[in-house]
Coordinates of C-alpha atoms in Angstrom, one line a residue:
X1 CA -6.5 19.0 46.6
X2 CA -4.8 21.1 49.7
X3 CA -1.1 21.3 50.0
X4 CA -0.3 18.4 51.8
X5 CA 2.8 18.1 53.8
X6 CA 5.8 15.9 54.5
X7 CA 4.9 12.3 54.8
X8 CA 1.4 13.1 54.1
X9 CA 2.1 13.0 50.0
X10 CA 3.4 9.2 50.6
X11 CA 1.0 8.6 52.6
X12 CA -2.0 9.2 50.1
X13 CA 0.2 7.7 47.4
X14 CA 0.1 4.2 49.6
X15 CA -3.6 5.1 50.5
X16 CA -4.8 5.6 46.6
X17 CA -2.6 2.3 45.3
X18 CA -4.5 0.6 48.0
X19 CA -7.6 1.6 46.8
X20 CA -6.9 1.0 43.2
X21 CA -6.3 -3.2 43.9
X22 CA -8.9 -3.7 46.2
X23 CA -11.4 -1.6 43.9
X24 CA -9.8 -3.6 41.0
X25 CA -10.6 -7.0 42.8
X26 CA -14.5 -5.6 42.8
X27 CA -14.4 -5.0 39.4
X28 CA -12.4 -7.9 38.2
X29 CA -15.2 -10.4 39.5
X30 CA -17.6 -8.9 37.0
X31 CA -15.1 -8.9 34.0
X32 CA -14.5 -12.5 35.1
X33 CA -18.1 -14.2 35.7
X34 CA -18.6 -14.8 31.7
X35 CA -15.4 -16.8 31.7
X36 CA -16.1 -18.5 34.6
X37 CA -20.1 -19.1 34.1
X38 CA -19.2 -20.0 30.6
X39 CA -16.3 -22.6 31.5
X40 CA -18.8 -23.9 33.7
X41 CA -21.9 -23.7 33.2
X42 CA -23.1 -21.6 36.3
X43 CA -26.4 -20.1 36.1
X44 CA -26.0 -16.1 36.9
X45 CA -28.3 -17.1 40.3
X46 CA -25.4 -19.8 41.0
X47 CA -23.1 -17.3 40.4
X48 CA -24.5 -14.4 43.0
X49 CA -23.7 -17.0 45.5
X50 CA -20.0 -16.3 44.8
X51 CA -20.4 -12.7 45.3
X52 CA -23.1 -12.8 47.7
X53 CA -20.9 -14.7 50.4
X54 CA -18.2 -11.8 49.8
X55 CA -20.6 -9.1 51.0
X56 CA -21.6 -11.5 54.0
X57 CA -18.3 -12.0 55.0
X58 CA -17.7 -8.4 54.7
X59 CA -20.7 -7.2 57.0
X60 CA -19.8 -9.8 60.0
X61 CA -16.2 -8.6 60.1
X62 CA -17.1 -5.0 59.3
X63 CA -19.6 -5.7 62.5
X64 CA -16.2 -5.5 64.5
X65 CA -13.6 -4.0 62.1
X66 CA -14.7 -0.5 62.6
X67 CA -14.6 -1.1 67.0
X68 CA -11.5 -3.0 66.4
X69 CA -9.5 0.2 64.7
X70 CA -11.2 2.6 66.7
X71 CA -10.1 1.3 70.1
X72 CA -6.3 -0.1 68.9
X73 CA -5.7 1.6 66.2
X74 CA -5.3 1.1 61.9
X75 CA -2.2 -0.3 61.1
X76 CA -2.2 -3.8 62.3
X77 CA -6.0 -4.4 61.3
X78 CA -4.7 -3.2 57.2
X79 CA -1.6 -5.4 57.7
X80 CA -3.7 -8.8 58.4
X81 CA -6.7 -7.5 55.9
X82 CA -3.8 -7.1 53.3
X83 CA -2.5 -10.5 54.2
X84 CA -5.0 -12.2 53.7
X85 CA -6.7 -10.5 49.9
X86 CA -2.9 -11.6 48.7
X87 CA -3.4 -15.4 49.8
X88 CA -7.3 -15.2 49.1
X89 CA -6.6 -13.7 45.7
X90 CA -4.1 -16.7 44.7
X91 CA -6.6 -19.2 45.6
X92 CA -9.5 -18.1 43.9
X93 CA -7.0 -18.2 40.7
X94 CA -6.0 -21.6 42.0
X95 CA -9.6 -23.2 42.1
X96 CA -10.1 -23.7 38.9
X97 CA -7.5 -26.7 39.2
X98 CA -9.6 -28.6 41.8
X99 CA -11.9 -29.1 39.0
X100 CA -9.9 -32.6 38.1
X101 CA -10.1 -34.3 41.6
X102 CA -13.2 -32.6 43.7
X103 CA -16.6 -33.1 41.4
X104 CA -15.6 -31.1 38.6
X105 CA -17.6 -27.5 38.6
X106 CA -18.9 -28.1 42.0
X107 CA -15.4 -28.6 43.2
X108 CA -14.8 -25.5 42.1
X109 CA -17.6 -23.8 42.8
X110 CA -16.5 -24.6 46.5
X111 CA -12.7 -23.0 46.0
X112 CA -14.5 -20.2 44.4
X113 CA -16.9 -19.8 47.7
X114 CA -14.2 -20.1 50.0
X115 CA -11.6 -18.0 48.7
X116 CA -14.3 -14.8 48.5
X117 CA -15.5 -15.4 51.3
X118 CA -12.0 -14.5 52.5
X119 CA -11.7 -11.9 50.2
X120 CA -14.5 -10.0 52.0
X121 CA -13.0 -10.4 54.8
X122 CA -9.7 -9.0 53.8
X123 CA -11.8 -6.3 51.7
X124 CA -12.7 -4.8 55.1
X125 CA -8.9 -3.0 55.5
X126 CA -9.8 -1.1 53.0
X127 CA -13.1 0.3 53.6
X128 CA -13.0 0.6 57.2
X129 CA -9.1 1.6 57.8
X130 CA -9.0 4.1 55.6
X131 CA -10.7 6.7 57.1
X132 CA -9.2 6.1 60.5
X133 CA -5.8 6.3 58.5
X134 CA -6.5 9.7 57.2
X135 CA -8.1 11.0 60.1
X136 CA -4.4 10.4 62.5
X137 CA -2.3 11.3 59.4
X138 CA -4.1 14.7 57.1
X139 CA -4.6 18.4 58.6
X140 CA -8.3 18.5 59.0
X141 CA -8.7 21.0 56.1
X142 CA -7.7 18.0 53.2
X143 CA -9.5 15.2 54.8
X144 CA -12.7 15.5 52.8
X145 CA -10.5 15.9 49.8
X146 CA -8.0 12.8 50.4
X147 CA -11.3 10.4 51.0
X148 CA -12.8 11.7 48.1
X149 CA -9.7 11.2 46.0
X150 CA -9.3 7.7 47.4
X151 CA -12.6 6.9 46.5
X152 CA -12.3 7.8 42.9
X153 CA -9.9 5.0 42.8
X154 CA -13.3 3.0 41.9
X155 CA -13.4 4.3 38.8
X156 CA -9.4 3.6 38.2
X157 CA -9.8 0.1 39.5
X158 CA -12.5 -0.3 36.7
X159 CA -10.7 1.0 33.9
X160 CA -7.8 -1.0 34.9
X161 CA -10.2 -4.2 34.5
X162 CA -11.5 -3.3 31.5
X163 CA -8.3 -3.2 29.8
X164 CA -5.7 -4.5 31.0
X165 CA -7.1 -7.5 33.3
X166 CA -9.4 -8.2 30.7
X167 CA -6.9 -9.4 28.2
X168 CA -5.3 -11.4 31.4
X169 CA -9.2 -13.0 31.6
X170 CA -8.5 -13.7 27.8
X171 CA -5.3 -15.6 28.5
X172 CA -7.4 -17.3 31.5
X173 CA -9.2 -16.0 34.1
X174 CA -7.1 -17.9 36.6
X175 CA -3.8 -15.5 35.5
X176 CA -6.1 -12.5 36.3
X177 CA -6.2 -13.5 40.3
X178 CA -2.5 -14.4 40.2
X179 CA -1.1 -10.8 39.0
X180 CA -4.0 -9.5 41.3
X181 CA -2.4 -11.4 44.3
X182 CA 0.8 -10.2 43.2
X183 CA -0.6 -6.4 43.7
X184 CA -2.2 -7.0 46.8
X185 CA 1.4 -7.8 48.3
X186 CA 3.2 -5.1 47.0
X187 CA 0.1 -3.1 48.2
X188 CA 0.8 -4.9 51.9
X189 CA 4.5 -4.1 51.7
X190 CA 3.6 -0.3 51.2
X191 CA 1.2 0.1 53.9
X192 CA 4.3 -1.7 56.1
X193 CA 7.2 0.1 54.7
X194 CA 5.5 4.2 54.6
X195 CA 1.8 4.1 56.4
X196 CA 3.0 5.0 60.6
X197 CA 1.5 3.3 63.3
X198 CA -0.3 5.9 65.3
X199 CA -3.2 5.4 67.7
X200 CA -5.1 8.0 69.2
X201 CA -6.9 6.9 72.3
X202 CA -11.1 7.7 72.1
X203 CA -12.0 10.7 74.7
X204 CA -14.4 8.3 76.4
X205 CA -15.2 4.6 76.3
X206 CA -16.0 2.9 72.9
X207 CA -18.8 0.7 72.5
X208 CA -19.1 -1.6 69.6
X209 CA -22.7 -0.7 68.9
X210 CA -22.0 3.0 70.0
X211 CA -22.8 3.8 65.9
X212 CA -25.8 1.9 65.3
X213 CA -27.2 4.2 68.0
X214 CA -26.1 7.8 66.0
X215 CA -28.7 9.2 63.4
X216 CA -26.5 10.6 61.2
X217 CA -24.5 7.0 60.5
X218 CA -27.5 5.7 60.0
X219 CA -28.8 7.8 57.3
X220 CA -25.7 7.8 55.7
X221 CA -25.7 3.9 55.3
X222 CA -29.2 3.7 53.9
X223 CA -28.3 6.6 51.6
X224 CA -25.1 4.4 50.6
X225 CA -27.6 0.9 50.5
X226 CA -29.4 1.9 47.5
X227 CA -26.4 3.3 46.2
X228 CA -24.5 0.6 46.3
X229 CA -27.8 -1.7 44.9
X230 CA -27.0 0.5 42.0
X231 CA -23.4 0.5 41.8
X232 CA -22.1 -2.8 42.8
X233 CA -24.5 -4.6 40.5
X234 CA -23.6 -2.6 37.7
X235 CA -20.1 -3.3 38.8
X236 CA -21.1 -7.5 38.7
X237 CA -23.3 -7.7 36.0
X238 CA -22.8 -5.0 33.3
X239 CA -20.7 -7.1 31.1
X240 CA -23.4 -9.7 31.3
X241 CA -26.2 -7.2 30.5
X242 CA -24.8 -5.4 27.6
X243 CA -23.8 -8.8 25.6
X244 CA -27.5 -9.7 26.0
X245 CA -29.1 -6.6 24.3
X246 CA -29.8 -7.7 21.2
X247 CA -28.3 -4.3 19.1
X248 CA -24.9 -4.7 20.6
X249 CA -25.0 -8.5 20.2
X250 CA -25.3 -7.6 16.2
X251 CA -23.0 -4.7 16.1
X252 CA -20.4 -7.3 17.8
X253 CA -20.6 -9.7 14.7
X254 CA -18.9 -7.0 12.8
X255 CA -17.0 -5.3 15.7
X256 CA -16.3 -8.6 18.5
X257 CA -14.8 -5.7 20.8
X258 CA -17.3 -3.2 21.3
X259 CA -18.9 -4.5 24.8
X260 CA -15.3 -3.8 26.1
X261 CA -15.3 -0.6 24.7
X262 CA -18.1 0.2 26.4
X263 CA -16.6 -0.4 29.4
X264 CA -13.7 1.0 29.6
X265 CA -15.8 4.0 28.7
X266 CA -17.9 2.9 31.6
X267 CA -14.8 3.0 33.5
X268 CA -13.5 6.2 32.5
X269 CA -16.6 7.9 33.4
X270 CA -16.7 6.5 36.9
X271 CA -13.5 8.0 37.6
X272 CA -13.8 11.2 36.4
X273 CA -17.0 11.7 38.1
X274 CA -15.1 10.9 41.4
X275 CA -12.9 13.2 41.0
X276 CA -15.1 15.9 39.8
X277 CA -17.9 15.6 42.8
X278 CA -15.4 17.0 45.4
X279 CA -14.9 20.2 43.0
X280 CA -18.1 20.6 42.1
X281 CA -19.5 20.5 45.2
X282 CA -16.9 22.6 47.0
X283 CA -17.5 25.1 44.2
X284 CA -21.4 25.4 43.8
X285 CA -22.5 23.2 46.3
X286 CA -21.4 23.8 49.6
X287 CA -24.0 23.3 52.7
X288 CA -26.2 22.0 50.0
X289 CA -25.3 18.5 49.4
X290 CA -28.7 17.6 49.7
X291 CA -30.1 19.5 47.1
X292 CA -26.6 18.6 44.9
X293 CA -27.8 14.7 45.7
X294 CA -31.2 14.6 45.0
X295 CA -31.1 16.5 41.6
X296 CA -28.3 14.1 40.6
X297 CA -31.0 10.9 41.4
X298 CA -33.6 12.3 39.9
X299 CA -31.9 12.8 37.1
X300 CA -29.9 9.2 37.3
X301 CA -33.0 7.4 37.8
X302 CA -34.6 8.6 35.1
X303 CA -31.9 8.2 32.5
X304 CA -31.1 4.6 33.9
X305 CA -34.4 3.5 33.0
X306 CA -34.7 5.2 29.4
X307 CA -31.1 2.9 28.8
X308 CA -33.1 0.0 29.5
X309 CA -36.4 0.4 26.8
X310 CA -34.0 2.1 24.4
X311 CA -33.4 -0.3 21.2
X312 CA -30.5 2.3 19.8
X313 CA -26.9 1.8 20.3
X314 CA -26.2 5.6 20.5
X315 CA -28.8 6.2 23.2
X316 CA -28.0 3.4 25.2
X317 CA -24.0 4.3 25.4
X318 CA -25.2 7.9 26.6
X319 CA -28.1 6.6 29.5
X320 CA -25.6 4.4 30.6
X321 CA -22.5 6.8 30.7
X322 CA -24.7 9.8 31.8
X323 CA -26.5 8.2 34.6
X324 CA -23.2 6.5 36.2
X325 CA -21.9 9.8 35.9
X326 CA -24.4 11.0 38.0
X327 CA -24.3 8.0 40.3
X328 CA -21.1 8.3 41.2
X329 CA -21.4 11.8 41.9
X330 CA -24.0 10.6 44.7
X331 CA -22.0 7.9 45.6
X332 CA -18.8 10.7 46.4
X333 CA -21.0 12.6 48.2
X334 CA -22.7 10.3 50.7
X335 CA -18.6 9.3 51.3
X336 CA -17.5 12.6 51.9
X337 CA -20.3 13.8 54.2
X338 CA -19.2 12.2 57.4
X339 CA -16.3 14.9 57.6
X340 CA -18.4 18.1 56.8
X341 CA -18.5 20.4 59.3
X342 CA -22.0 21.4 60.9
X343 CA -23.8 24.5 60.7
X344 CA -25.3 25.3 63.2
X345 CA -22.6 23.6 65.8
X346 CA -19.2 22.8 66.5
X347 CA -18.0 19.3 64.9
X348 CA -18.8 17.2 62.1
X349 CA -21.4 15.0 60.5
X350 CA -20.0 12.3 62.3
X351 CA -17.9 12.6 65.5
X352 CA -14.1 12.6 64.3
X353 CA -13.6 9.7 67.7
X354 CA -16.0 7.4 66.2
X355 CA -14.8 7.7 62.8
X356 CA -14.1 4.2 61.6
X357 CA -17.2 3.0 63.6
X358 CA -19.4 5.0 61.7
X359 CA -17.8 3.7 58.0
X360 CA -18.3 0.3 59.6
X361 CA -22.2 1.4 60.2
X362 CA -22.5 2.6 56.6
X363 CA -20.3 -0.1 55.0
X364 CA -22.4 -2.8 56.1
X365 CA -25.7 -1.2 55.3
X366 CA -23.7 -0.6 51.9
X367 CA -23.0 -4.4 51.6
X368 CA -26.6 -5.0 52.3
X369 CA -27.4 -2.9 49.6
X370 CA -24.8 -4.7 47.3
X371 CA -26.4 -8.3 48.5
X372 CA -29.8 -7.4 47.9
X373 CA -29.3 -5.4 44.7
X374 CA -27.1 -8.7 43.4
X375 CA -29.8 -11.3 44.3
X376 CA -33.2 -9.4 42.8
X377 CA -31.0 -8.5 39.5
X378 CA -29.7 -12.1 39.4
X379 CA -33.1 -13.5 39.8
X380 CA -34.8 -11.3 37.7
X381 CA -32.4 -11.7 34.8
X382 CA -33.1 -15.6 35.2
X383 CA -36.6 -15.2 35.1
X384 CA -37.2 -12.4 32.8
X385 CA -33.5 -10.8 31.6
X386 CA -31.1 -8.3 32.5
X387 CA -33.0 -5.2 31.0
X388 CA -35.9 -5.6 33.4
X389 CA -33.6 -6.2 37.0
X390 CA -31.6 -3.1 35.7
X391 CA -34.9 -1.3 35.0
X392 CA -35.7 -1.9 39.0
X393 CA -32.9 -0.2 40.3
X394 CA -33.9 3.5 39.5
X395 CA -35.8 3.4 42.0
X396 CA -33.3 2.9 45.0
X397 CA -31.2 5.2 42.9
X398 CA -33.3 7.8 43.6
X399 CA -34.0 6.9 47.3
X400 CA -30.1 7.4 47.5
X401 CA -30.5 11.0 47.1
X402 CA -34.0 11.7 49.0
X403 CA -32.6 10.2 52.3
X404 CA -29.7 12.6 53.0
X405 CA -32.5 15.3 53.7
X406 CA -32.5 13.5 57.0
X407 CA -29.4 15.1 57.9
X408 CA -28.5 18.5 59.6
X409 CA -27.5 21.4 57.7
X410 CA -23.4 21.7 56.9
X411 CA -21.5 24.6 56.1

């Protein structure tokens, strides 16, 4: 990363703990549906309800969220999003004890509903005020850098639900949401206490649908849709997926902690791919992100499907770590674009003035992405397993790459 400068070091600091709880929350859902489904007795379809309302939630307030920043500024949208992941948090942890007095697992199958539907909604501080945050705060020469860094917190978010949130989930999944909760303050009293209020007024007038209209956004947030139809169900279900193959389910008899070895492996690789993409492509890749992002889906694809027919322990560990490497160096990518500079003109992939309502274009297409991905691997592992659904999704994977060709060149 660039030398950043004065403020700007606390700044990130506040921006990358951010990142790491609400990318923790993401992750945590997964690590929590077998305790949840298990306690009881939710089918995984039942269960995709649950996160399926959190990415509807997120899109309708994402709709306005990315207007909203751009025309009065970050800090008081991140304050209220904050607000409300702590109090959403704590109540998803405190459903499970409506389960006495309000029709047992429907009862809380309705807490559960509620309180992510408000989580989605509070999700949307982070994914559409960061950018907008960095944009008034960085020199323009680290602002690729910062979001990339930021990003990676995906991967550190995982990790940290791997390991340590999963032993919370062992101790009861309800304790996992209350220390969450507890992060998501200290997370709020942060962005209060160090992140300034500053507000740029737009050059002209904004309009909320003045993204929807620009190319670039849009082919940005398809490339992020089948992305995320990778990621995020990888993110819900993986846990689910790997306890169901039937070499780990015997290896577990003799070693009961290898699926969460996995993981945090998993985790691990996430991250350091995060980190890694920015370098990499600053290094060999410059004004060739295309070409970087469709050899990396090819690739992906390819290897995601081989994890799937493979019956060998070995082989499946190294087509699952190698092709979410390669994922994720998509993924960082497509998030970094919208601040390279053009070739062959002055500016940016995206206008700097419209900033947060382009993230909002490609955050909800990323959310659609998320939704759909959720509810064809869902019903496909009712109907016919995990291996298959996850089978399906090499195919968006490699749509991922292909569509950023429909961008201009970058320098």
């Amino acid at each position: 990363m660039g030398k950043l400068k004065g403020k700007e070091v606390a700044i990130f600091l506040t921006l990358f703990f951010i990142g790491l709880v609400a990318n923790l929350d993401k992750s945590l859902i997964g690590v929590a549906a077998t305790a949840i489904r298990g306690e009881y007795g939710y089918s995984a379809t039942e269960f995709a309800n649950i996160t399926n309302l959190y990415y509807a939630s997120n899109i309708v307030m994402t709709l306005v969220s990315g207007w909203i920043v751009d025309r009065f500024g970050y800090k008081p949208f991140m304050v209220t999003a904050l607000t409300i992941l702590t109090v959403a948090s704590l109540t998803f942890g405190l459903s499970g004890m409506l389960a006495a007095g309000a029709g047992g697992a429907v009862g809380v199958l309705t807490g559960l509903l509620a309180s992510r539907f408000f989580i989605g909604i509070g999700q949307t501080g982070y994914t559409n005020g960061v950018s907008k945050v960095i944009v008034e705060n960085f020199q323009p020469e680290v602002r690729q850098t910062v979001q990339s860094v930021v990003v990676a917190t995906a991967g550190l978010g995982a990790l940290l639900a791997y390991t340590v949130f999963t032993g919370l989930v062992g101790m009861g999944w309800q304790i996992a949401y209350y220390v969450l909760s507890a992060l998501f303050l200290i997370a709020l009293v942060l962005m209060v206490v160090i992140v300034p209020k500053k507000y740029t007024p737009p050059a002209g007038s904004v309009s909320l649908f003045t993204a929807w209209k620009h190319k670039n956004s849009l082919v940005l947030g398809f490339a992020l849709l089948c992305n995320n139809m990778v990621g995020v169900v990888s993110l819900a279900w993986l846990p689910s997926y790997l306890q169901g193959i039937d070499v780990i389910k015997a290896e577990m008899a003799v070693n009961p902690g290898l699926t969460n070895m996995i993981l945090i492996g998993y985790a691990i690789v996430m991250g350091v791919a995060m980190v890694a993409s920015n370098f990499i492509i600053k290094a060999w890749f410059r004004g060739k992100e295309k070409i970087f992002a469709v050899i990396c889906s090819a690739i992906g694809a390819v290897l995601l499907y081989m994890m799937t027919t493979s019956q060998e322990l070995v082989a499946i560990v190294a087509f699952l770590y190698s092709s979410t490497f390669l994922l994720m160096l998509v993924f960082s990518a497509i998030v970094a674009l919208p601040y390279a500079p053009l070739a062959n003109e002055d500016g940016t992939i995206v206008p700097v003035s419209m900033i947060a309502s382009s993230y909002a274009v490609i955050n909800i297409m990323a959310f659609l992405g998320a939704i759909i991905g959720n509810t064809v691997v869902a019903g496909i592992a009712d109907a016919m397993g995990f291996s298959v659904g996850f089978a399906a999704l090499a195919i968006p994977f490699l749509l991922s790459g292909l569509a950023l060709f429909l961008l201009p060149k970058t320098k």
